mmCIF file of C-alpha atoms in Angstrom:
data_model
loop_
_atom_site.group_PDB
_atom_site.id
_atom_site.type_symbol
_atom_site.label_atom_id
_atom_site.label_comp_id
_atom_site.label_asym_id
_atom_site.label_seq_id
_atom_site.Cartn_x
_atom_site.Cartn_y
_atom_site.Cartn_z
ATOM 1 C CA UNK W 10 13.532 -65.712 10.236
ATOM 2 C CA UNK W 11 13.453 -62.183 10.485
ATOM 3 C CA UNK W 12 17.468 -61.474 10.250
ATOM 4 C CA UNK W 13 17.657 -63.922 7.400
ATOM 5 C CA UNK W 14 14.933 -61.734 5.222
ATOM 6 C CA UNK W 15 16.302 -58.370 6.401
ATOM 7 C CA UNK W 16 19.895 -60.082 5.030
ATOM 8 C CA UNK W 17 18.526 -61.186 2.109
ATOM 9 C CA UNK W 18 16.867 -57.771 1.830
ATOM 10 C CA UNK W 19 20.143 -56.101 2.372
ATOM 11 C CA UNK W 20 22.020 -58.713 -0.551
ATOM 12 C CA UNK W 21 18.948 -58.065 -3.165
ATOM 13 C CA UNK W 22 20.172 -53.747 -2.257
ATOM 14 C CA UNK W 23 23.630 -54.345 -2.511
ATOM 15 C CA UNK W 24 22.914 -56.074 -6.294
ATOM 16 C CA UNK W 25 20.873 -53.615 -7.995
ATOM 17 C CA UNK W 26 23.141 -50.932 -6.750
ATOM 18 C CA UNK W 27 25.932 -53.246 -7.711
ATOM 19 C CA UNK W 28 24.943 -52.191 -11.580
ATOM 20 C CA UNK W 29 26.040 -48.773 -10.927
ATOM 21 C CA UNK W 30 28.755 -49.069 -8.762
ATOM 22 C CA UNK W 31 30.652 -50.848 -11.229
ATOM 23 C CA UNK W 32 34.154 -49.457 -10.633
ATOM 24 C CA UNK W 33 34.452 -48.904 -14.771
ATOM 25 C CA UNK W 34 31.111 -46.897 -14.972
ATOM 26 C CA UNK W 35 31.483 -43.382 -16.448
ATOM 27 C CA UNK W 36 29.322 -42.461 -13.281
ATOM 28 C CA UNK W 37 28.841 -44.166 -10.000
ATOM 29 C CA UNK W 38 25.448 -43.756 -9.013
ATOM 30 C CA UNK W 39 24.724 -44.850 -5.110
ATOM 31 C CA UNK W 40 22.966 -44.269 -2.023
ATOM 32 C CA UNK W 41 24.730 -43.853 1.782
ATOM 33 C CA UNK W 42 22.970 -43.287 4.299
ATOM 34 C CA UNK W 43 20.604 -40.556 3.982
ATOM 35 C CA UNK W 44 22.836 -39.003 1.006
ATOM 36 C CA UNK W 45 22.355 -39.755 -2.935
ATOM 37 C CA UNK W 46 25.988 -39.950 -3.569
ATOM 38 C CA UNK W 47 27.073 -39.358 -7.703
ATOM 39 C CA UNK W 48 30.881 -39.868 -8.694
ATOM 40 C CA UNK W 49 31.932 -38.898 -12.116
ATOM 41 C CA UNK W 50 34.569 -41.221 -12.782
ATOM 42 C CA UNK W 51 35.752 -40.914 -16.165
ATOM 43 C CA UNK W 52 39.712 -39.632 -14.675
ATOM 44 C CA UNK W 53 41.896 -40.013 -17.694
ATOM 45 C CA UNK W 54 38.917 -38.070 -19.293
ATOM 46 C CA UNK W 55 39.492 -35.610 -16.492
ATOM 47 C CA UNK W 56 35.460 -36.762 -15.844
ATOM 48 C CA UNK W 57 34.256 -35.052 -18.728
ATOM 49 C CA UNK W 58 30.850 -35.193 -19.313
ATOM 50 C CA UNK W 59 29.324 -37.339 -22.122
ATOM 51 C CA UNK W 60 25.466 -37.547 -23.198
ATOM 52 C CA UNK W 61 25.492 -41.329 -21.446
ATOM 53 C CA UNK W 62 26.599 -39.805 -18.188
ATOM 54 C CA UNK W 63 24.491 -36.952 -18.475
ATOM 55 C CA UNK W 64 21.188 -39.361 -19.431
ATOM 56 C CA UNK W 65 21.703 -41.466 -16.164
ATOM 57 C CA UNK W 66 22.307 -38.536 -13.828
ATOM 58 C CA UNK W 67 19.631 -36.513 -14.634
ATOM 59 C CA UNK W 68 17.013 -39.379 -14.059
ATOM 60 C CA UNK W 69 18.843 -40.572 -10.595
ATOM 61 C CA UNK W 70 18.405 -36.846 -9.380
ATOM 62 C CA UNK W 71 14.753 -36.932 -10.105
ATOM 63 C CA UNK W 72 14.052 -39.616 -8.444
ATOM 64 C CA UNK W 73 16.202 -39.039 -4.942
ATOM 65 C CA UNK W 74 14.244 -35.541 -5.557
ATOM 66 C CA UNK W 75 11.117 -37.554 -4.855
ATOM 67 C CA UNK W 76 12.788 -40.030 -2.014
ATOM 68 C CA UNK W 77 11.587 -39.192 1.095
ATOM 69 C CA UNK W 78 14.919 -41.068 2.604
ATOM 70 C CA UNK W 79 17.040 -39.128 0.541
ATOM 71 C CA UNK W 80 17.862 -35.599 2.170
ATOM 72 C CA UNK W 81 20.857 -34.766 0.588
ATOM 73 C CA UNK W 82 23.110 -35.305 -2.643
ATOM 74 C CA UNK W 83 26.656 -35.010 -2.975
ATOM 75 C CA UNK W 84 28.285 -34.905 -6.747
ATOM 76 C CA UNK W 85 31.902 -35.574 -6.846
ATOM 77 C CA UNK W 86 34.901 -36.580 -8.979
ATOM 78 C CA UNK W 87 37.448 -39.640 -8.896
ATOM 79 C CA UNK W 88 41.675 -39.391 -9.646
ATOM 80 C CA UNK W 89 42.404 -36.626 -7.848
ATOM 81 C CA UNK W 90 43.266 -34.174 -10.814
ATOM 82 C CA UNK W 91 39.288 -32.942 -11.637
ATOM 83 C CA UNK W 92 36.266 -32.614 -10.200
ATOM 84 C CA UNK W 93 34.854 -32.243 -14.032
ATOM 85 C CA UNK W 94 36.876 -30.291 -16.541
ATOM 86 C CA UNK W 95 33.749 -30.123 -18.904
ATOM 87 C CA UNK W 96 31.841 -31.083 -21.445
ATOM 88 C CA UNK W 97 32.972 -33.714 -24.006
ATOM 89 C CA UNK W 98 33.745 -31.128 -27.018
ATOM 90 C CA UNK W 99 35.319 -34.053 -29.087
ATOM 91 C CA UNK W 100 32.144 -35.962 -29.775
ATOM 92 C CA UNK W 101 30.139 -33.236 -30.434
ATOM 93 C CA UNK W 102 32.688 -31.720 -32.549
ATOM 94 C CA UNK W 103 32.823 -35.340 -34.813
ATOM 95 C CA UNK W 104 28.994 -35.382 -34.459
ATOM 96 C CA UNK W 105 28.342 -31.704 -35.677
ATOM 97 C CA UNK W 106 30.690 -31.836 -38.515
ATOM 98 C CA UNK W 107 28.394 -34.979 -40.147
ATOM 99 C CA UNK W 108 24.899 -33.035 -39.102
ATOM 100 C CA UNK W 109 24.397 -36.432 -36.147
ATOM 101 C CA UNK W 110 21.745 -35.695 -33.807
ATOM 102 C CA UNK W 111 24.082 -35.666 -30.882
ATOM 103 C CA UNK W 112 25.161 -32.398 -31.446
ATOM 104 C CA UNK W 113 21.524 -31.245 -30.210
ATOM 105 C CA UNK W 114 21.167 -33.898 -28.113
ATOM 106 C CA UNK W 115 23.742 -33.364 -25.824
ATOM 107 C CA UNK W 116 23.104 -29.842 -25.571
ATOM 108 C CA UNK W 117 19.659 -30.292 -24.780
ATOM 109 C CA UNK W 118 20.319 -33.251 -22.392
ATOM 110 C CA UNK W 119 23.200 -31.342 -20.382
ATOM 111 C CA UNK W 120 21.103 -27.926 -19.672
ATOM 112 C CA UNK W 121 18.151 -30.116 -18.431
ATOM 113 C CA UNK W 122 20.418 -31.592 -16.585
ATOM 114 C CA UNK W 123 21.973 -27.841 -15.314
ATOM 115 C CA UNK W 124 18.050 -26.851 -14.340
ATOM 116 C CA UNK W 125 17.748 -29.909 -12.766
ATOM 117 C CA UNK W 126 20.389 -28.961 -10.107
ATOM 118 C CA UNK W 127 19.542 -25.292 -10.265
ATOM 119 C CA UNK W 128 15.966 -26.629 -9.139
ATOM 120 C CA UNK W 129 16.875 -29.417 -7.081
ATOM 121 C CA UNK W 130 14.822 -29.738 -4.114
ATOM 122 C CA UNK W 131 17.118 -31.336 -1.796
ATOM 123 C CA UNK W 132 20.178 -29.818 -0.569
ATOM 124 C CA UNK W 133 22.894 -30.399 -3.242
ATOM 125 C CA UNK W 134 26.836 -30.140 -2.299
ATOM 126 C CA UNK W 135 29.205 -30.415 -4.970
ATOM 127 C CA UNK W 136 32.842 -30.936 -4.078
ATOM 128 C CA UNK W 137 34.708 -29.102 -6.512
ATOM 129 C CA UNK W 138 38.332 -30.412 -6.187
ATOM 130 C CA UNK W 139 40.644 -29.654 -8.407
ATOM 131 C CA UNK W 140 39.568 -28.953 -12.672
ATOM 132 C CA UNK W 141 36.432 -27.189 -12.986
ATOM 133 C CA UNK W 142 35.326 -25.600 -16.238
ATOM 134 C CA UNK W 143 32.383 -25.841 -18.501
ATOM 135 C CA UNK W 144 29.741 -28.490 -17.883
ATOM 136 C CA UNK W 145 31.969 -29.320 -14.733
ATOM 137 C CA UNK W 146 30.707 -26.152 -13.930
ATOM 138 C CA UNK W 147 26.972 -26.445 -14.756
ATOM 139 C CA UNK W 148 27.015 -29.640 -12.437
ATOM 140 C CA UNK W 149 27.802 -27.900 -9.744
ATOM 141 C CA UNK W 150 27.132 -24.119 -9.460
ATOM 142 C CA UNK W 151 23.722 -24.132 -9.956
ATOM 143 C CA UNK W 152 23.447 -26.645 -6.695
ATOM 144 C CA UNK W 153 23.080 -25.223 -3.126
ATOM 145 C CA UNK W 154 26.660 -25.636 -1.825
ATOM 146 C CA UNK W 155 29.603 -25.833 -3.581
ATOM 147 C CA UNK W 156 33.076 -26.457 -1.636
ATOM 148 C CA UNK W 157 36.858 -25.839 -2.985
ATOM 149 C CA UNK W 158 40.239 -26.864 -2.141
ATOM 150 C CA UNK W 159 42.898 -25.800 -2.443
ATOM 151 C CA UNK W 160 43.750 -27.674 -6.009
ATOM 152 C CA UNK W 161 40.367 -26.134 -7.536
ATOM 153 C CA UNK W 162 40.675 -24.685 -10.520
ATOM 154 C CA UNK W 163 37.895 -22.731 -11.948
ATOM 155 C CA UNK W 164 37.562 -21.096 -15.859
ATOM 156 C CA UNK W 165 35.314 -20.621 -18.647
ATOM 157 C CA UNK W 166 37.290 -20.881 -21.439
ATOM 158 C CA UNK W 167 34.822 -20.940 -24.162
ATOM 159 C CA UNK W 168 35.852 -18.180 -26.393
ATOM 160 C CA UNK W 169 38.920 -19.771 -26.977
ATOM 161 C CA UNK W 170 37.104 -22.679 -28.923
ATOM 162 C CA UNK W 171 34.890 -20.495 -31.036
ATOM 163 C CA UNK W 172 31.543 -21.530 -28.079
ATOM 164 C CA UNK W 173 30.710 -19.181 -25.221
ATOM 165 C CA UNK W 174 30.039 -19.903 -21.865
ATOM 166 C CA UNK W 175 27.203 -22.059 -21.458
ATOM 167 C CA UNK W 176 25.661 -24.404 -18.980
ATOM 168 C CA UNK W 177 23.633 -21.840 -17.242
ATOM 169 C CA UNK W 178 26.908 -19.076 -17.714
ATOM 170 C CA UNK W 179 24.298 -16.558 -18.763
ATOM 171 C CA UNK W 180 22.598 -16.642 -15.419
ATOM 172 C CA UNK W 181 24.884 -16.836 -13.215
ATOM 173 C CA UNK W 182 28.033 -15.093 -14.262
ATOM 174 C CA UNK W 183 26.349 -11.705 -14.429
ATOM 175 C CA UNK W 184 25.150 -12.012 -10.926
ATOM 176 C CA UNK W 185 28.505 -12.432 -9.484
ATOM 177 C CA UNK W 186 30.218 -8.995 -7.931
ATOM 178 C CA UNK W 187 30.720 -5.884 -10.070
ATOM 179 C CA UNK W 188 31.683 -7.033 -13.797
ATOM 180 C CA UNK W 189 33.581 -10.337 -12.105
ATOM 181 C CA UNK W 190 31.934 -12.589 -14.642
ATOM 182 C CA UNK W 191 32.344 -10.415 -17.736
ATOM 183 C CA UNK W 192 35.807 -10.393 -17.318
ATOM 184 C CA UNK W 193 35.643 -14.513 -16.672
ATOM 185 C CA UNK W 194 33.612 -14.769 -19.438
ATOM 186 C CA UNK W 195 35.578 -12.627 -22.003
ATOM 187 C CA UNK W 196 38.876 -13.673 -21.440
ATOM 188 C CA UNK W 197 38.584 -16.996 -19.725
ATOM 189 C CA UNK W 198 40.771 -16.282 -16.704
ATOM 190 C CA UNK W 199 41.330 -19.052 -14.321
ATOM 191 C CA UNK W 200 40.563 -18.967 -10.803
ATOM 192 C CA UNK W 201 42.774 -21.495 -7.902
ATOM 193 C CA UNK W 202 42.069 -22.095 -4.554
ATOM 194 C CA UNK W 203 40.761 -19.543 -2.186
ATOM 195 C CA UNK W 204 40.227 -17.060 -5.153
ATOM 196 C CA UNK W 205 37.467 -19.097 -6.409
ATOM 197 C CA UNK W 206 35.502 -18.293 -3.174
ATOM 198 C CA UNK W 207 36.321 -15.176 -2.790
ATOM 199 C CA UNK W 208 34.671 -14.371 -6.405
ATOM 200 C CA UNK W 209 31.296 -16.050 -5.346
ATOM 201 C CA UNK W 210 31.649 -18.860 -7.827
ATOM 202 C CA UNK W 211 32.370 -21.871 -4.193
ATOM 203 C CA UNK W 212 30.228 -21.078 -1.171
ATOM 204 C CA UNK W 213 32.766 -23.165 1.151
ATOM 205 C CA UNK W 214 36.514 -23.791 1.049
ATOM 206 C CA UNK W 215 37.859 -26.598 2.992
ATOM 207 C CA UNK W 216 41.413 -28.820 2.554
ATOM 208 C CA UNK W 217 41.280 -31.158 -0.245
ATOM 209 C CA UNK W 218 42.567 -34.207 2.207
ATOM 210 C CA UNK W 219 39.962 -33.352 4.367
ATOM 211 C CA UNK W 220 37.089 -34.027 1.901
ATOM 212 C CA UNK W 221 36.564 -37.712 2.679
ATOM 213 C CA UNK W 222 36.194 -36.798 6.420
ATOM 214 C CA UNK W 223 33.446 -33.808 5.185
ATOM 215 C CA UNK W 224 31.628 -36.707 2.917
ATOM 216 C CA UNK W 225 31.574 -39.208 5.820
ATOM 217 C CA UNK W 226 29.959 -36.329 8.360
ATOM 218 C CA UNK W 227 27.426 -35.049 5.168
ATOM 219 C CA UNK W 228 26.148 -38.840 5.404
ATOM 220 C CA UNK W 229 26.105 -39.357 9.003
ATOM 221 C CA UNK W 230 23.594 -36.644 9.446
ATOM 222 C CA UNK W 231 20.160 -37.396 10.860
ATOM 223 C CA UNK W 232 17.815 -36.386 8.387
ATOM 224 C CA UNK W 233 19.266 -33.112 7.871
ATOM 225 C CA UNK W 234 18.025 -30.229 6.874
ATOM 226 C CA UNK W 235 19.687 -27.383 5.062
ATOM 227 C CA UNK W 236 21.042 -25.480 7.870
ATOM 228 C CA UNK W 237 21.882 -28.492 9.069
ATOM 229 C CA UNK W 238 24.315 -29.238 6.118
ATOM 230 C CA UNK W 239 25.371 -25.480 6.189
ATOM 231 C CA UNK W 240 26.561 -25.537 9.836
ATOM 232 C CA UNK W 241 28.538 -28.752 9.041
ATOM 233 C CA UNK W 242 30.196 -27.070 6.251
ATOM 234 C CA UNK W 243 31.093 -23.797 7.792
ATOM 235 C CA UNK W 244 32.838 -25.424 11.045
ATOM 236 C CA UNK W 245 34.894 -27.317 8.528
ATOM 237 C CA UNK W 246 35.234 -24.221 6.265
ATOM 238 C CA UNK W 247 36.393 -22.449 9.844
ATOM 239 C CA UNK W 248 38.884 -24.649 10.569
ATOM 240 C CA UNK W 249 40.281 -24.542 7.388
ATOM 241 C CA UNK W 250 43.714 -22.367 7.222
ATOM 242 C CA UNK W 251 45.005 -22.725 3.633
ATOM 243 C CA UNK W 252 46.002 -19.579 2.118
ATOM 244 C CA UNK W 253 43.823 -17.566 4.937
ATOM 245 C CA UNK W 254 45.262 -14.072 4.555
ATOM 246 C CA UNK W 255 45.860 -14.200 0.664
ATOM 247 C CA UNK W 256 44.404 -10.937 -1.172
ATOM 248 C CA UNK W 257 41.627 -12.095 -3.610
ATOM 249 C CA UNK W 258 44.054 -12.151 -6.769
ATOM 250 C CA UNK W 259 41.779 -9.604 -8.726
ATOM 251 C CA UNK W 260 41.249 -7.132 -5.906
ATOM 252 C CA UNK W 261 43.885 -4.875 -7.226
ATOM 253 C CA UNK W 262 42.365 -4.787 -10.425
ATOM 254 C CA UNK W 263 38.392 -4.365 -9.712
ATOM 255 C CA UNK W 264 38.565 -1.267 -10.522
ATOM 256 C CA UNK W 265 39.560 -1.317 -13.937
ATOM 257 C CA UNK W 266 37.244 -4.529 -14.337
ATOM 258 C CA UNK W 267 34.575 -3.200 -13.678
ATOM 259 C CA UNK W 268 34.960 0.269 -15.621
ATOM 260 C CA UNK W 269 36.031 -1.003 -18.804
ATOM 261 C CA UNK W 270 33.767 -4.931 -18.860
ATOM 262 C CA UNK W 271 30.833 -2.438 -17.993
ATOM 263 C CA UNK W 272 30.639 -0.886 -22.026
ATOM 264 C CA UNK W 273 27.989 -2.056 -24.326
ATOM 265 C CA UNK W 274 30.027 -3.765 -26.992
ATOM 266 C CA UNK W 275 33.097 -5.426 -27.572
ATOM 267 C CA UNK W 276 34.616 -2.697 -30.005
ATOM 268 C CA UNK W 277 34.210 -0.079 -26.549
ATOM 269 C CA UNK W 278 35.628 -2.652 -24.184
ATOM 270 C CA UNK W 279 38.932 -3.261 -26.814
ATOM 271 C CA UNK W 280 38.841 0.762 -27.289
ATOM 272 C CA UNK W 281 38.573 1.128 -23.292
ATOM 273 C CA UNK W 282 41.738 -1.685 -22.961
ATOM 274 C CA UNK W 283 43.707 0.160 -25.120
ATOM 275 C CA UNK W 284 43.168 3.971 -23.408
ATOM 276 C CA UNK W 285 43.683 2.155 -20.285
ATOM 277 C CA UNK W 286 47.331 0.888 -21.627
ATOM 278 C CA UNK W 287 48.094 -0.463 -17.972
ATOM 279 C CA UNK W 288 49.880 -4.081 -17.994
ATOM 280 C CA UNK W 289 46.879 -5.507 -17.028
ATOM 281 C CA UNK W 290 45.075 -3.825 -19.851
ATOM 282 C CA UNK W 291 47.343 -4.859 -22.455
ATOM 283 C CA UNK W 292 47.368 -8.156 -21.173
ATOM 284 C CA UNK W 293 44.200 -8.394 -21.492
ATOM 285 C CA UNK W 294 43.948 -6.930 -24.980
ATOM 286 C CA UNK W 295 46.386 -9.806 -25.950
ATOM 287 C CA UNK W 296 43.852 -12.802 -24.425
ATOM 288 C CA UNK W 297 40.814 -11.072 -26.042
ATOM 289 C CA UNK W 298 42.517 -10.940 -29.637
ATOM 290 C CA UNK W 299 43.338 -14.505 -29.394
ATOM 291 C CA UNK W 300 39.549 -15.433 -28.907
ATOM 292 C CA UNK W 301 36.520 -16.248 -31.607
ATOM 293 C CA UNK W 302 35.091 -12.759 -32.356
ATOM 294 C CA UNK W 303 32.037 -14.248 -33.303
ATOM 295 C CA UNK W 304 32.044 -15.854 -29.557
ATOM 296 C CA UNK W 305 32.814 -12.675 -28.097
ATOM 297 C CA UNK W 306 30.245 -10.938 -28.973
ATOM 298 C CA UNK W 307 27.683 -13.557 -28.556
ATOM 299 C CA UNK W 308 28.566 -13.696 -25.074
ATOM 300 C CA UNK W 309 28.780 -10.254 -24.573
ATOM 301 C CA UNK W 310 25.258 -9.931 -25.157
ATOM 302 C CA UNK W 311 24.341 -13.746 -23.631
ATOM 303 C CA UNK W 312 25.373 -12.112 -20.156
ATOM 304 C CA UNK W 313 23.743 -8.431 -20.413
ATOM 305 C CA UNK W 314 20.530 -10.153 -21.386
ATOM 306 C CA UNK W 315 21.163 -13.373 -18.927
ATOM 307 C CA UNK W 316 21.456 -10.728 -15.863
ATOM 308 C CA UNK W 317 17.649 -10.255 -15.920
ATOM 309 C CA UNK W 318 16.248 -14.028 -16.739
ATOM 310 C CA UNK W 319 15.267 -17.083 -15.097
ATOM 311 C CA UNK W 320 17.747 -19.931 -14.906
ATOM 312 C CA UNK W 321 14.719 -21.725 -17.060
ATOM 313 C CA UNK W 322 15.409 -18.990 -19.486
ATOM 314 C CA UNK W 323 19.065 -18.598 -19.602
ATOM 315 C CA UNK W 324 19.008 -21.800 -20.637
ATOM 316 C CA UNK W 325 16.897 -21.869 -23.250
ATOM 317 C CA UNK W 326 18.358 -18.956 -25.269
ATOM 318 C CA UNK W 327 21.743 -20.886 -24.440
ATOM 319 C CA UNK W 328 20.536 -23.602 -26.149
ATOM 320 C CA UNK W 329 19.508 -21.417 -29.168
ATOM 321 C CA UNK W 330 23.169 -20.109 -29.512
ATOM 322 C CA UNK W 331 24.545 -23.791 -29.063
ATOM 323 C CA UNK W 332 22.754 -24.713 -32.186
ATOM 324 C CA UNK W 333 24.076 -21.530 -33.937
ATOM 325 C CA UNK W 334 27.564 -22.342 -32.962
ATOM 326 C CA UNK W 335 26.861 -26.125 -34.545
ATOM 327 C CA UNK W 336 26.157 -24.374 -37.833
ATOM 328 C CA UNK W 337 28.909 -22.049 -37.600
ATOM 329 C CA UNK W 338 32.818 -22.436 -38.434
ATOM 330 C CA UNK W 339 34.416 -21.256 -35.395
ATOM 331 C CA UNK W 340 33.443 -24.095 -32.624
ATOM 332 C CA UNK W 341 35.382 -26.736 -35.407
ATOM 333 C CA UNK W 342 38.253 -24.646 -36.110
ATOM 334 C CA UNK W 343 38.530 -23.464 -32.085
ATOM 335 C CA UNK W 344 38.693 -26.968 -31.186
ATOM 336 C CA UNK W 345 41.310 -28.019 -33.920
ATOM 337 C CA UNK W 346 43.599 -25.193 -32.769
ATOM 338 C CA UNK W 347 43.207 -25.941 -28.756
ATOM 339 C CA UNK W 348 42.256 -29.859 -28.642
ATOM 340 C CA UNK W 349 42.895 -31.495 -31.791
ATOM 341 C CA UNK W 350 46.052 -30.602 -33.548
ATOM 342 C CA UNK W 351 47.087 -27.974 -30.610
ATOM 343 C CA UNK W 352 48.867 -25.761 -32.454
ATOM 344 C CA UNK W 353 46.660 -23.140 -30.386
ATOM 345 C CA UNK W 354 46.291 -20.891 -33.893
ATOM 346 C CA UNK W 355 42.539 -20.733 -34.950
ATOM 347 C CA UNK W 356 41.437 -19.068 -38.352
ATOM 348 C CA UNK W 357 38.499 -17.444 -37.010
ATOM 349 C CA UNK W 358 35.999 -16.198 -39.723
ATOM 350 C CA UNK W 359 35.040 -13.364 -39.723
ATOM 351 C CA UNK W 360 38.616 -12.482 -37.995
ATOM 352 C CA UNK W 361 37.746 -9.308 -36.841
ATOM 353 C CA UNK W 362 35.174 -7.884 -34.451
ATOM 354 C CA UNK W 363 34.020 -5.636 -36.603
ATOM 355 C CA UNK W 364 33.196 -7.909 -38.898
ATOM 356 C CA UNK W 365 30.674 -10.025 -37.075
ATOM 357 C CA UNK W 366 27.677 -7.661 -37.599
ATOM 358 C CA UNK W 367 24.620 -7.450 -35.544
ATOM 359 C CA UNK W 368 22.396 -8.551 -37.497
ATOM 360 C CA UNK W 369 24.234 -12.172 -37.592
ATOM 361 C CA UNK W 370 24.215 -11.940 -33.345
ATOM 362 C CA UNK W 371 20.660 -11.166 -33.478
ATOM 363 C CA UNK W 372 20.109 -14.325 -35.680
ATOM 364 C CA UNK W 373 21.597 -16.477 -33.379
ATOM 365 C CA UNK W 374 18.958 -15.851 -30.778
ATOM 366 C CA UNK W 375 16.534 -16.193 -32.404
ATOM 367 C CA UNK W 376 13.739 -18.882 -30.967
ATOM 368 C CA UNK W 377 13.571 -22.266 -32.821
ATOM 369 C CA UNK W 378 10.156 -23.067 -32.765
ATOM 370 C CA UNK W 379 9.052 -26.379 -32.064
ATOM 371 C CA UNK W 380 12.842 -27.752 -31.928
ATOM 372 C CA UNK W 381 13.351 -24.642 -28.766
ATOM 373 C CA UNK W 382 15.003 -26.489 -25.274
ATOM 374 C CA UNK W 383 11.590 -27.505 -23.327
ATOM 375 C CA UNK W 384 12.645 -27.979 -19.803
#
């Protein structure tokens, strides 16, 4: 009698997790073991996050949060190209242009969802293989662990698309070495492999081939604790040989990074570029002219004021420039020059840096009263 009701208990399981592990779910949703286990698994969308996905992870993290047979979760992607390559900017784009709701909603649902992780009580390990940028990065930095391969590859790239770089970006891009995440922020350089660990953004970096092996050891764990879970990942972190003696690919240029992304505005850090007249400089002069001045500038000042904040209130000045950027003209045009019609040429307006006074940044942080992110 007794094996019959634990199989039956075991069948009635194995259907209500059934719902979620529907192999065409946007997000798979199950439990292993002791581990909470969430696959984004939207691959032709390069798992980019939409407000559904977003509304049933947040929730399922809450409540393994409160499991006492849950001691660790593990976020991943499926298809072997991304781990999460962002946000999706196309809805929000249609949605903003009409004035629909889901421009603030999925703002305000994806940085409850950052905090979440950021706040997470349970050890949280996010694999990061291969694309990670934007909300692919607010799933997952904010967590306890975070482990790259070799095919990671990690960028901000907000400025390009008239936004700046959100999901918790303010918090913790200032608190990486030296001016590290000024530079990332400004000119949306992308990070591969071992670099991405060596500028703070992965805690771990172990082969990509070896990740289901990793997974299967995270869930075998007897109720582990974090040190636990660290010690796992650092012998497999160890062992892993990959691109071992490769210089960190900005160490040659720290320096200069952090002289001329330590000014106080984005006129001195173009005026600093162009005295400096290096390659690298000029390169960099060319990448920062191609971005939304507007965007610049906001995020110039997002970071220098993020460096001293709470998470909590990173986010909720984030949140406040999100809706700016809804009402503004750059986010549209940004994404019709990089996603839309591609033809990578924005219109920004104003077009110059000197245009975008300070008066109009200090407007776009301003609190929103009642309709202000409550996390």
């Amino acid at each position: 009698r007794l094996r019959a009701l634990n199989r039956l208990q075991v069948i009635l399981q194995h259907l209500k997790m059934f719902k979620q592990t529907d192999s065409t779910a946007e997000v798979l949703l199950e439990k292993k073991g002791g581990a909470g286990i969430i696959t984004l698994n939207r691959p032709k969308a390069l798992n980019a996050l939409n407000l559904s996905m977003i509304q049933q992870i947040y929730p399922q993290i809450k409540t393994w949060e409160q499991d006492p047979e849950t001691f660790l979760i593990i976020i991943k992607g499926t298809g072997g190209k991304a781990f999460c390559a962002g946000g999706d900017i196309r809805a929000i784009t249609e949605a903003g242009k009409v004035g629909d709701k889901l421009s603030q909603e999925f703002f305000r649902g994806e940085y409850r969802l950052n905090n979440a992780v950021g706040t997470c009580k349970k050890p949280y390990v996010a694999l990061i293989d291969g694309i990670t940028m934007g909300g692919g990065v607010g799933v997952s930095i904010h967590g306890h662990f975070r482990v790259a391969t070799e095919k990671t590859l990690f960028a901000m790239p907000e400025t390009a698309i008239g936004l700046f770089p959100d999901v918790g970006g303010g918090y913790f891009l200032p608190r990486l070495s030296g001016k590290i995440g000024y530079y990332l922020a400004l000119t949306g350089c992308r990070l591969k492999g071992r670099d991405v660990l060596k500028a703070g953004i992965a805690t771990h970096f172990v082969e990509s081939e070896k990740l289901p092996a990793l997974e299967k050891d995270l869930i075998a764990l007897k109720s582990p604790s974090k040190e636990k879970i660290a010690d796992l990942l650092n012998s497999y972190h160890m062992q892993c040989t990959v691109d071992q003696g490769k210089e960190f690919v900005l160490d040659e240029h720290m320096e200069k990074i952090n002289s001329i992304f330590s000014a106080n505005s984005m006129e001195e850090i173009v005026k600093k570029l162009k005295q400096d007249g290096s390659p690298f400089a000029v390169k960099q002069l060319e990448t920062i002219n191609k971005m939304s001045p507007t965007s610049l500038k906001l995020t110039l000042r997002q970071l220098r004021e993020g460096a001293s904040m709470s998470l909590q209130d990173v986010l909720r000045m984030e949140y406040r420039l999100s809706q700016a950027c809804m009402k503004g003209h750059d986010f549209y045009e940004g994404v019709r020059a990089v996603l839309i019609d591609k033809d990578q040429s924005p219109k920004w307006k104003p077009a110059a840096l000197e245009e975008v006074s300070d008066e109009f940044v200090d407007n776009c942080f301003k609190p929103l009263g009642n309709d202000d992110l409550k996390l």
